[in-house]
PDB file of C-alpha atoms in Angstrom:
ATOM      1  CA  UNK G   1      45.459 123.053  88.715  1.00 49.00           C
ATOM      2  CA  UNK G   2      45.101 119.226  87.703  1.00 46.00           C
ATOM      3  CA  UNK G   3      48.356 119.278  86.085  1.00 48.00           C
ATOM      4  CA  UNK G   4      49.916 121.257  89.138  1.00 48.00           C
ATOM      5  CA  UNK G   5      48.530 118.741  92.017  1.00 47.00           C
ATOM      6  CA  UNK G   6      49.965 115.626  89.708  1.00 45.00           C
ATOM      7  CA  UNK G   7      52.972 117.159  89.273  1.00 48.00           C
ATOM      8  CA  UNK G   8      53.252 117.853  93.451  1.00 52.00           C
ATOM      9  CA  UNK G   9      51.461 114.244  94.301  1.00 55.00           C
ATOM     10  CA  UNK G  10      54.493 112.675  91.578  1.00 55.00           C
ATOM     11  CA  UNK G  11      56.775 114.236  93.674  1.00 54.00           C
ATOM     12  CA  UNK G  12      55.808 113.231  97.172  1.00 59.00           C
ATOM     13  CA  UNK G  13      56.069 109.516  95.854  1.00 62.00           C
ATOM     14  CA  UNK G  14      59.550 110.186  94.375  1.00 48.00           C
ATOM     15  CA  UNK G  15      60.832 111.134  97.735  1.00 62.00           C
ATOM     16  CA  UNK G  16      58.979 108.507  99.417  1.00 58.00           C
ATOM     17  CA  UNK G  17      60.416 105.790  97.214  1.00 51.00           C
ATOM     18  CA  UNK G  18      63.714 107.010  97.546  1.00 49.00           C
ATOM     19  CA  UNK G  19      63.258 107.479 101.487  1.00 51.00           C
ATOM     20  CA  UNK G  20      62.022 103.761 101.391  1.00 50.00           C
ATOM     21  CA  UNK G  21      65.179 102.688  99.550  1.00 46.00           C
ATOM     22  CA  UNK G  22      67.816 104.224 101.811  1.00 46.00           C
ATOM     23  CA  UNK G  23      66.194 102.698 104.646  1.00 45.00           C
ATOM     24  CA  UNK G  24      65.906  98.823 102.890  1.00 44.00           C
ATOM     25  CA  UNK G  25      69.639 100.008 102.175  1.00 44.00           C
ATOM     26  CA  UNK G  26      70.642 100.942 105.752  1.00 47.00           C
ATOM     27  CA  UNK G  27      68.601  97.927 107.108  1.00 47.00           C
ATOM     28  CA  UNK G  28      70.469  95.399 104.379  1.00 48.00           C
ATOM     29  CA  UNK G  29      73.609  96.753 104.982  1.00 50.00           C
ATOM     30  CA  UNK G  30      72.830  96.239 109.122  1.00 50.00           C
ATOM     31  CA  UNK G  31      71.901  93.126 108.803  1.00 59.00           C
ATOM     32  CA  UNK G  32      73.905  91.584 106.532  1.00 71.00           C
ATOM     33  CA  UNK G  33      77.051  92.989 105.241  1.00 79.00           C
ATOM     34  CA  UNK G  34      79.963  95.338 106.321  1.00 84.00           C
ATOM     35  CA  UNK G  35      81.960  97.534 103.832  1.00 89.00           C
ATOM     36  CA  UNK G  36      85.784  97.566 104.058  1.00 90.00           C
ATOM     37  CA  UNK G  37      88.270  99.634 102.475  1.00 91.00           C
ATOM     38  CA  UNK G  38      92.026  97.624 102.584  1.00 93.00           C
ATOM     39  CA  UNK G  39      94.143 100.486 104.280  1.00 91.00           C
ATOM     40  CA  UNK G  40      97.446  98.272 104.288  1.00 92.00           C
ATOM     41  CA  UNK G  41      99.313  95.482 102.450  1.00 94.00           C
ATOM     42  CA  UNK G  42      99.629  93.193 104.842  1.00 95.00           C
ATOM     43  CA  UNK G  43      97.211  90.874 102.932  1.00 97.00           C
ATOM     44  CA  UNK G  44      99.115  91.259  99.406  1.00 96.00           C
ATOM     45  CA  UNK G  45      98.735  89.813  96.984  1.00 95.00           C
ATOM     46  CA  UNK G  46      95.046  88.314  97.680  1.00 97.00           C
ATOM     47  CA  UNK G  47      93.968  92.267  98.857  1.00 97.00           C
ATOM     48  CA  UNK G  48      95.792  95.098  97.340  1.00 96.00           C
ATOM     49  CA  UNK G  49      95.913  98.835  98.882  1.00 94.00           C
ATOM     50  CA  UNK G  50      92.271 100.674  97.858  1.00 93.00           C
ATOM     51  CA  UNK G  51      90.295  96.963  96.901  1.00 94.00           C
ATOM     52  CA  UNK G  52      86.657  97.578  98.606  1.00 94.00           C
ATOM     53  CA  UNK G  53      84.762  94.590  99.876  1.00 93.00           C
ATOM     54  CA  UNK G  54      81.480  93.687 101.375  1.00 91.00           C
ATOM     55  CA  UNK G  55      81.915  91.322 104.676  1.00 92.00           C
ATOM     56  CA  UNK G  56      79.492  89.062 105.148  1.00 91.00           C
ATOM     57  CA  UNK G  57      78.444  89.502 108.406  1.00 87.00           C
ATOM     58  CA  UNK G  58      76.014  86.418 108.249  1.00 84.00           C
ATOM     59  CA  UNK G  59      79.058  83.616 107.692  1.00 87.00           C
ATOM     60  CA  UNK G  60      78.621  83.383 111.203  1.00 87.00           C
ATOM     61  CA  UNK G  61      76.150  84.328 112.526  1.00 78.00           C
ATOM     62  CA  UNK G  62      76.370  86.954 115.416  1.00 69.00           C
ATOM     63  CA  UNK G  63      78.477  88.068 118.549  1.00 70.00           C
ATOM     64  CA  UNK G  64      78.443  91.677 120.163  1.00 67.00           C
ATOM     65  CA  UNK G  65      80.407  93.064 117.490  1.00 71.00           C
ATOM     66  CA  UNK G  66      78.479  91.966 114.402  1.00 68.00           C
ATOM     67  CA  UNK G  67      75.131  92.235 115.997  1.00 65.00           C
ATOM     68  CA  UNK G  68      72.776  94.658 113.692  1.00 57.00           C
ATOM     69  CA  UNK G  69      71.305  95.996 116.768  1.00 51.00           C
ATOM     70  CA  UNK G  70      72.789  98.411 119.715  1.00 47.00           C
ATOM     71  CA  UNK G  71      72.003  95.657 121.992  1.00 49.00           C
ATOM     72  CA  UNK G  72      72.046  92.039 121.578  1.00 59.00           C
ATOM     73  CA  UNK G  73      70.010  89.978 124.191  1.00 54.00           C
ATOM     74  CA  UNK G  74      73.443  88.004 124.885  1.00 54.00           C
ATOM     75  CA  UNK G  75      77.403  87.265 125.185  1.00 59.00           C
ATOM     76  CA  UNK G  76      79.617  85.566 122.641  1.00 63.00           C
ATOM     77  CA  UNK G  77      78.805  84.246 119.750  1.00 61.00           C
ATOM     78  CA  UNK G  78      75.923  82.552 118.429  1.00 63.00           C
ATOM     79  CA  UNK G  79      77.480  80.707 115.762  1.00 62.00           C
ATOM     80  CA  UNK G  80      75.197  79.710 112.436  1.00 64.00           C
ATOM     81  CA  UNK G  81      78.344  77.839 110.925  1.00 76.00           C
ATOM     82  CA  UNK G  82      81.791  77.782 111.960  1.00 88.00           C
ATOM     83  CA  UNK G  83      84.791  79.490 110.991  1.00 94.00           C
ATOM     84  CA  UNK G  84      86.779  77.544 108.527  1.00 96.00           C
ATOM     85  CA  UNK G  85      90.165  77.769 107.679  1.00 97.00           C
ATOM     86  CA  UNK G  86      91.802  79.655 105.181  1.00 97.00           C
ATOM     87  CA  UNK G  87      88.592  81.983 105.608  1.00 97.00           C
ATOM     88  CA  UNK G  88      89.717  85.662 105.187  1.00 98.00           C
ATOM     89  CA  UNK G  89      87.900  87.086 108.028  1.00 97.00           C
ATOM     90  CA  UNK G  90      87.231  90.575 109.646  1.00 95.00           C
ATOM     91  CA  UNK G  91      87.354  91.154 113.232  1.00 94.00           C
ATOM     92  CA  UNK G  92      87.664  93.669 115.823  1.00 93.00           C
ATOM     93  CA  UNK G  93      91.412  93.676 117.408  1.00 93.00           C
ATOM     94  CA  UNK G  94      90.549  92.858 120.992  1.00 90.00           C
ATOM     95  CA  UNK G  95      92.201  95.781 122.350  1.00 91.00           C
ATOM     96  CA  UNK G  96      92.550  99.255 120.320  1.00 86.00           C
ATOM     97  CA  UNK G  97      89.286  98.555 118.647  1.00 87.00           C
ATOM     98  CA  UNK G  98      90.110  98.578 115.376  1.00 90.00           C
ATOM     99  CA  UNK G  99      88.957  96.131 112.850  1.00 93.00           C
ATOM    100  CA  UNK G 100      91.362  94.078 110.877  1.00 95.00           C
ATOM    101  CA  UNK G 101      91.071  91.781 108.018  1.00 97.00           C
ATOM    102  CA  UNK G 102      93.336  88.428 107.802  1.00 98.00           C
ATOM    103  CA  UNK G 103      92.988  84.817 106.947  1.00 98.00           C
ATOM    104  CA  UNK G 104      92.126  82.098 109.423  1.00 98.00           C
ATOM    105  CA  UNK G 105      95.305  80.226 110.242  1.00 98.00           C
ATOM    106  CA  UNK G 106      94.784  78.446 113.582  1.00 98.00           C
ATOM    107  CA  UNK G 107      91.179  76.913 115.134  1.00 98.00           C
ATOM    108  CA  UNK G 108      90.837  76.011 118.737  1.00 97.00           C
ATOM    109  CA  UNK G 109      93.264  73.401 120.279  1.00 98.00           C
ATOM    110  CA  UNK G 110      95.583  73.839 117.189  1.00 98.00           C
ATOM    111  CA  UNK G 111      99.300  74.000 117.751  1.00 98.00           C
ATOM    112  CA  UNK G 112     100.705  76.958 114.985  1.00 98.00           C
ATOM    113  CA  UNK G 113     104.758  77.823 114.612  1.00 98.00           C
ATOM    114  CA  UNK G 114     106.542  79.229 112.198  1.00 97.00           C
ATOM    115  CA  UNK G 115     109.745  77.358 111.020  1.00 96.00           C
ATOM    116  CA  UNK G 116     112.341  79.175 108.443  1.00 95.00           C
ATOM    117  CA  UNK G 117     109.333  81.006 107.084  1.00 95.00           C
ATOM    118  CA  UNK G 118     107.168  77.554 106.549  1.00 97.00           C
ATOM    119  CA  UNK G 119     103.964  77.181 108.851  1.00 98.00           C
ATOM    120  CA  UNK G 120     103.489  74.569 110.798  1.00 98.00           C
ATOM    121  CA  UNK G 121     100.053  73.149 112.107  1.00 98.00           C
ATOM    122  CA  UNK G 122      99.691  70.610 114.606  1.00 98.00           C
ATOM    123  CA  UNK G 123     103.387  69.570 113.538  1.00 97.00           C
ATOM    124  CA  UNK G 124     103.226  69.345 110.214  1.00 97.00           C
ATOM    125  CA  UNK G 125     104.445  71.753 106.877  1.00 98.00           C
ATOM    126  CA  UNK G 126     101.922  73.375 105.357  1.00 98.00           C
ATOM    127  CA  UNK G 127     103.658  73.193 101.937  1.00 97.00           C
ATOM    128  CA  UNK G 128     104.474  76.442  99.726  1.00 97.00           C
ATOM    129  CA  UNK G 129     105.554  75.993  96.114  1.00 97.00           C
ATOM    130  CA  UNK G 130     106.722  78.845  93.871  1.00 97.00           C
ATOM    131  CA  UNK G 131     104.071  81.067  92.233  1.00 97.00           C
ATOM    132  CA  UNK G 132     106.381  83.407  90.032  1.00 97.00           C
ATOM    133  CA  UNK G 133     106.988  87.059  91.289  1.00 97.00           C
ATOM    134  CA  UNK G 134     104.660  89.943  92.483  1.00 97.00           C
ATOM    135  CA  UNK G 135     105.655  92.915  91.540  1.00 96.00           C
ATOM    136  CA  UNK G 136     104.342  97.090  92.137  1.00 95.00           C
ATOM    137  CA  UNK G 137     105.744 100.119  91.761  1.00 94.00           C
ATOM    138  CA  UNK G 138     107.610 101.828  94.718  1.00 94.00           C
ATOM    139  CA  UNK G 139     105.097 104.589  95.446  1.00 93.00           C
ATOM    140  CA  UNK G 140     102.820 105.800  97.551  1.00 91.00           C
ATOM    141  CA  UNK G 141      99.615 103.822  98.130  1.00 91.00           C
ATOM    142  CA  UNK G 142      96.630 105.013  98.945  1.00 84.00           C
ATOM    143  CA  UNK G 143      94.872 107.462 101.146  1.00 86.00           C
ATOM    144  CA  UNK G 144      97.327 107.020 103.843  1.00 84.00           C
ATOM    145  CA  UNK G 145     100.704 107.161 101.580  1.00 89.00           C
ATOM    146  CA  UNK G 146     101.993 104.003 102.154  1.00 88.00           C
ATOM    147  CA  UNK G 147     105.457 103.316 100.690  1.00 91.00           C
ATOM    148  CA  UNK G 148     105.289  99.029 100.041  1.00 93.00           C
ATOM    149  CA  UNK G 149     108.472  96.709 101.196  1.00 93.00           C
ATOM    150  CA  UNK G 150     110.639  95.368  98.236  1.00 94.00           C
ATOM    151  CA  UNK G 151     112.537  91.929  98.995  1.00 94.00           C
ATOM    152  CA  UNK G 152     114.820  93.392  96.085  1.00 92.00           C
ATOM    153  CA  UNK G 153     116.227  95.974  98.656  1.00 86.00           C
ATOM    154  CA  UNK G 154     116.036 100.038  98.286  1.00 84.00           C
ATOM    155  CA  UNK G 155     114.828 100.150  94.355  1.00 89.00           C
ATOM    156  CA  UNK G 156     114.163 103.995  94.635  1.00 89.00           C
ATOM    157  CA  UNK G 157     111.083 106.452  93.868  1.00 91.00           C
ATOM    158  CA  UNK G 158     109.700 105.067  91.047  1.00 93.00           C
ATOM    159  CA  UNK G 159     111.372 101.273  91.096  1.00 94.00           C
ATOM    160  CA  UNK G 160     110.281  97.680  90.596  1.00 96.00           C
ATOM    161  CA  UNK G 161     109.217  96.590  94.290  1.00 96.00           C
ATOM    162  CA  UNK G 162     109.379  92.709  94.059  1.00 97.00           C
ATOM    163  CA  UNK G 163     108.420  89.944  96.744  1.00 97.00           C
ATOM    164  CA  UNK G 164     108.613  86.517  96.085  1.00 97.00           C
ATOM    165  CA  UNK G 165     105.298  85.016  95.921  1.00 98.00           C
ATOM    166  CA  UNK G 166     104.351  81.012  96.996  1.00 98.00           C
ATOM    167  CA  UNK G 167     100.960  79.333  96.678  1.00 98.00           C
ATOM    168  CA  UNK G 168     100.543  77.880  99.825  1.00 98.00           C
ATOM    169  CA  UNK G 169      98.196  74.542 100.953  1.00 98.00           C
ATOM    170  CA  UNK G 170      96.738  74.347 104.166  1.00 98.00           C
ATOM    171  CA  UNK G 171      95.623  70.807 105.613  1.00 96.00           C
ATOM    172  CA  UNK G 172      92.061  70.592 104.129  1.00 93.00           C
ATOM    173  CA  UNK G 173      93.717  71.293 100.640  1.00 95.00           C
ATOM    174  CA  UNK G 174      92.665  74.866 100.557  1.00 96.00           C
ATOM    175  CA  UNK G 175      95.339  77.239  98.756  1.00 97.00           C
ATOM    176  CA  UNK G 176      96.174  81.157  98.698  1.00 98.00           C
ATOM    177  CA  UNK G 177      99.348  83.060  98.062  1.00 98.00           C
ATOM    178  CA  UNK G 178     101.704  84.215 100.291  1.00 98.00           C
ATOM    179  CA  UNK G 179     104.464  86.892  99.600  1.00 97.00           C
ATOM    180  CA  UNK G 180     108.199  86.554 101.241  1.00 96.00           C
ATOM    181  CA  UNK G 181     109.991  90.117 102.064  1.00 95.00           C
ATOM    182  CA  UNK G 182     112.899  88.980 104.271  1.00 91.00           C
ATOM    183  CA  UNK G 183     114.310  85.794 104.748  1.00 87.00           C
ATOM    184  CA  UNK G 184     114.541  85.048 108.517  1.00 85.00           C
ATOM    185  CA  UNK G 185     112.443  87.329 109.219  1.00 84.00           C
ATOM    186  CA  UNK G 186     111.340  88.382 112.577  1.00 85.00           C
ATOM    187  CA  UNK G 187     107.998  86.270 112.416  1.00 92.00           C
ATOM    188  CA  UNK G 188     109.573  83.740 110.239  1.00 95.00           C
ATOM    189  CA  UNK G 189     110.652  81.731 113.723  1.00 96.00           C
ATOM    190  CA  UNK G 190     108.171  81.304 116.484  1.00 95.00           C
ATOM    191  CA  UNK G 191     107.651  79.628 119.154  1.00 95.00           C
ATOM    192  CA  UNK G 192     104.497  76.686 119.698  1.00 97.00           C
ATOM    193  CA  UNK G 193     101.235  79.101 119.649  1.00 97.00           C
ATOM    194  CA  UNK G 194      98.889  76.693 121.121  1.00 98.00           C
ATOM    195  CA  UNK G 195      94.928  78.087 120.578  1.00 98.00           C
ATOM    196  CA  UNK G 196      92.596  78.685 123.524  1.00 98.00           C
ATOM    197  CA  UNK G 197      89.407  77.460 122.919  1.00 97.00           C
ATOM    198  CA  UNK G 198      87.010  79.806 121.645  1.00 94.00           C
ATOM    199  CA  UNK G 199      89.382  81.841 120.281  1.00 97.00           C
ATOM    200  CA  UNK G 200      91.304  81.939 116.805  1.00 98.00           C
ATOM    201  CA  UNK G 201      94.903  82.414 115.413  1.00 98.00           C
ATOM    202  CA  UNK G 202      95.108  85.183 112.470  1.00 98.00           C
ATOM    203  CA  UNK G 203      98.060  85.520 109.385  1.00 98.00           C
ATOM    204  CA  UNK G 204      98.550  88.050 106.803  1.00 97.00           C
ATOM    205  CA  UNK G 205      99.632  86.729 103.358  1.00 98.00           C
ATOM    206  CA  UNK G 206     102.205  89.149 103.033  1.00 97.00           C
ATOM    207  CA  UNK G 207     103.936  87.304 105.609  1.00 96.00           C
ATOM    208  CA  UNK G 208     106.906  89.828 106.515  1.00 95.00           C
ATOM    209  CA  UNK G 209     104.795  92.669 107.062  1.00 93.00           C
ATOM    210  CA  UNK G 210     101.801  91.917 109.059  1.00 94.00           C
ATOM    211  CA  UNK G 211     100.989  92.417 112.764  1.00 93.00           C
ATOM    212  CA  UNK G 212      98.785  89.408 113.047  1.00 95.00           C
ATOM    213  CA  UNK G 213      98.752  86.524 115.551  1.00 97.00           C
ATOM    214  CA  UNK G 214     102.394  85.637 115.846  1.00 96.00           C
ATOM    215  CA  UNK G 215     102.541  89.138 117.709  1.00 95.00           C
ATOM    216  CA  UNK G 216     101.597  89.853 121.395  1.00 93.00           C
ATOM    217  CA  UNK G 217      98.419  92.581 122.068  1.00 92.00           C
ATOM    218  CA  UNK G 218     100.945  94.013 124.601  1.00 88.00           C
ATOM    219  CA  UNK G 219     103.601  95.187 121.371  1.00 88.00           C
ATOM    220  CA  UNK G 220     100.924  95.673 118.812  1.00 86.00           C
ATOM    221  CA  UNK G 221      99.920  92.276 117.625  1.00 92.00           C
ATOM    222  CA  UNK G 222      96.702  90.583 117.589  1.00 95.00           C
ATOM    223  CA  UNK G 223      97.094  87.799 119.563  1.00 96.00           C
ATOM    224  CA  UNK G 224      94.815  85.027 120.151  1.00 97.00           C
ATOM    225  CA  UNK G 225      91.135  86.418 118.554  1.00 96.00           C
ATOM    226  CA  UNK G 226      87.946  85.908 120.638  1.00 95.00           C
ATOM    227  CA  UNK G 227      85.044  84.426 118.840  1.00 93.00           C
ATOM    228  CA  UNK G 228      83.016  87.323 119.904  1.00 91.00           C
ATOM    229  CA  UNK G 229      85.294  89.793 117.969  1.00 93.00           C
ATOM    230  CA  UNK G 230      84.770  87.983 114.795  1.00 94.00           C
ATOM    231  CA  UNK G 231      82.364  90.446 112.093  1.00 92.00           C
ATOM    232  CA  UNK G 232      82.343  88.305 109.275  1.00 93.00           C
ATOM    233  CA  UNK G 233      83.956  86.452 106.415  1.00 95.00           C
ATOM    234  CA  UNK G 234      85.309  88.436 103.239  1.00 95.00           C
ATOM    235  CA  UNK G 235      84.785  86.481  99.917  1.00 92.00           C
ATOM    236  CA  UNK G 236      84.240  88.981  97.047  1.00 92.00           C
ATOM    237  CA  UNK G 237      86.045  92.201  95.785  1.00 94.00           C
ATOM    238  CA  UNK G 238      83.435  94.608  94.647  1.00 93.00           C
ATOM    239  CA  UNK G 239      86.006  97.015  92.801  1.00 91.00           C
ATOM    240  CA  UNK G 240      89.796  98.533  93.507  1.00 92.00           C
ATOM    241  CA  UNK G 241      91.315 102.234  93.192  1.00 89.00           C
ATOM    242  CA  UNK G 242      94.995 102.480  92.924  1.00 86.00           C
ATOM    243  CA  UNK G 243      94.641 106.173  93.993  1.00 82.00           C
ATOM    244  CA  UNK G 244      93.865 107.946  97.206  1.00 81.00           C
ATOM    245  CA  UNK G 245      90.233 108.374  97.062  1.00 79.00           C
ATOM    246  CA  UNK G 246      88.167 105.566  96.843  1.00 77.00           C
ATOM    247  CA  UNK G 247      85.770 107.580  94.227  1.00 78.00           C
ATOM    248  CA  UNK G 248      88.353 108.330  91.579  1.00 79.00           C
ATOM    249  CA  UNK G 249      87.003 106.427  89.265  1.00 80.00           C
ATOM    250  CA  UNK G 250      89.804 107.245  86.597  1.00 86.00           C
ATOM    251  CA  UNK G 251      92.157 104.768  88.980  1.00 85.00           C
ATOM    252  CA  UNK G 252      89.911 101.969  89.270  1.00 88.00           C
ATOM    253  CA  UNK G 253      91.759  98.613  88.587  1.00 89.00           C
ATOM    254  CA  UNK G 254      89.937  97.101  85.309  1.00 91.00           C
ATOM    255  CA  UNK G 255      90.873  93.541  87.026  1.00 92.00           C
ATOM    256  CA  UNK G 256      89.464  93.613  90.308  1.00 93.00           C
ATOM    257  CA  UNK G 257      85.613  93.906  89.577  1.00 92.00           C
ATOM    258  CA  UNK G 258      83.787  91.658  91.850  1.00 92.00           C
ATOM    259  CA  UNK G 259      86.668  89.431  91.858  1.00 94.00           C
ATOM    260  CA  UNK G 260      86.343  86.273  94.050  1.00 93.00           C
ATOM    261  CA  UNK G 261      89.084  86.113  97.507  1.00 94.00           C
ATOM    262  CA  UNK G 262      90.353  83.036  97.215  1.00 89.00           C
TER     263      UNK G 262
END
């Protein structure tokens, strides 16, 4: 009977410690982080297709849409640091809902264009020097089958997909790569975006195939970003799958582990 009752009581505590830890879990990942699964390749090469990340939703701080609780005893944003450039940054498109990842282009009261492909902030180049070639192969990607873009032209089922690839420096000296798919390209020429205060401007690296800020709400685009909508900053890769599930471990990419986004 001794034996029995331990056996019972070590039972009870297993559940309770395991009840315990899905609830510090639930309450950590609340309060302070986000997952994301990249659905798209807008953000090639810095996020591929299947790379899952932790956001941190504390960069910061809070606004309605990062807020760990149903209601948040106010509007906006209470800001513990602010947004910084060249942050890659999750946010909530202001009008379908959904939430997007891209890097931080434009603050507020910057003036952002697009000239023959270069960017342009407050009037000047942000310069791009050549980084070599990025190259996949032309398949589906992913859970949602996504065929990629090839600035090589129609390279067939099983091809060499290949986009020319620049590392690009922003004002404070901060650096990423960007990817070229079409040369004069739709959003290659823009006009003067000028950003509203309290809001921010939004570019994917894979510059010819993202709907980001150089794109109205009213035809898909994102637009000028509210602070509010802002969930946090992205800065870590936690691991990648190549394949359509997300636990097939046997497609993991070996390289990707916790790797830092840059």
């Amino acid at each position: 009977m001794m034996a029995k009752a331990k056996s019972d009581g070590g039972f009870v505590e297993t559940i309770k410690t395991v009840f315990w830890a899905l609830v510090i879990a639930g309450v950590f990942r609340t309060l302070f982080f986000q997952p994301f699964w990249i659905p798209s390749e807008s953000m090639k090469d810095t996020l591929l297709i299947g790379d899952f990340l932790f956001v941190n939703k504390m960069a910061y701080g809070y606004s309605k849409y990062s807020c760990p609780f149903a209601m948040c005893p106010f509007e906006g944003r209470i800001f513990a640091s602010e947004p910084k450039r060249g942050d890659v940054v999750v946010f909530r498109h202001p009008v379908n809902g959904s939430d997007f990842i891209k890097r931080l282009i434009g603050l507020p009261g910057d003036r952002i264009q697009m000239k023959d492909g270069i960017l342009y902030i407050n009037g000047v180049a942000a310069p791009q020097e050549p980084a070599g070639v990025f190259e996949e192969v032309y398949e589906p990607q992913g859970p949602m089958r996504n065929l990629p873009r090839c600035e090589n032209g129609a390279v067939g089922a099983g091809g060499i997909c290949k986009k020319s690839r620049f590392i690009e420096t922003l004002p404070e000296g901060r650096q990423h790569h960007v990817l070229n798919i079409d040369t004069n390209g739709f959003g290659d020429n823009t006009d003067v975006f000028t950003v509203p205060e309290g809001h921010y401007f939004f570019m994917g690296d894979n510059r010819d195939n993202s709907q980001d800020s150089r794109y109205a709400q009213a035809v898909g685009g994102v637009g000028f970003v509210p602070a509010e909508y802002l969930i946090g900053r992205a800065d870590r890769i936690i691991f990648s799958s190549a394949g359509t599930r997300m636990l097939y471990f046997w497609t993991w990419r070996s390289d990707r582990y916790f790797k830092a986004i840059e």
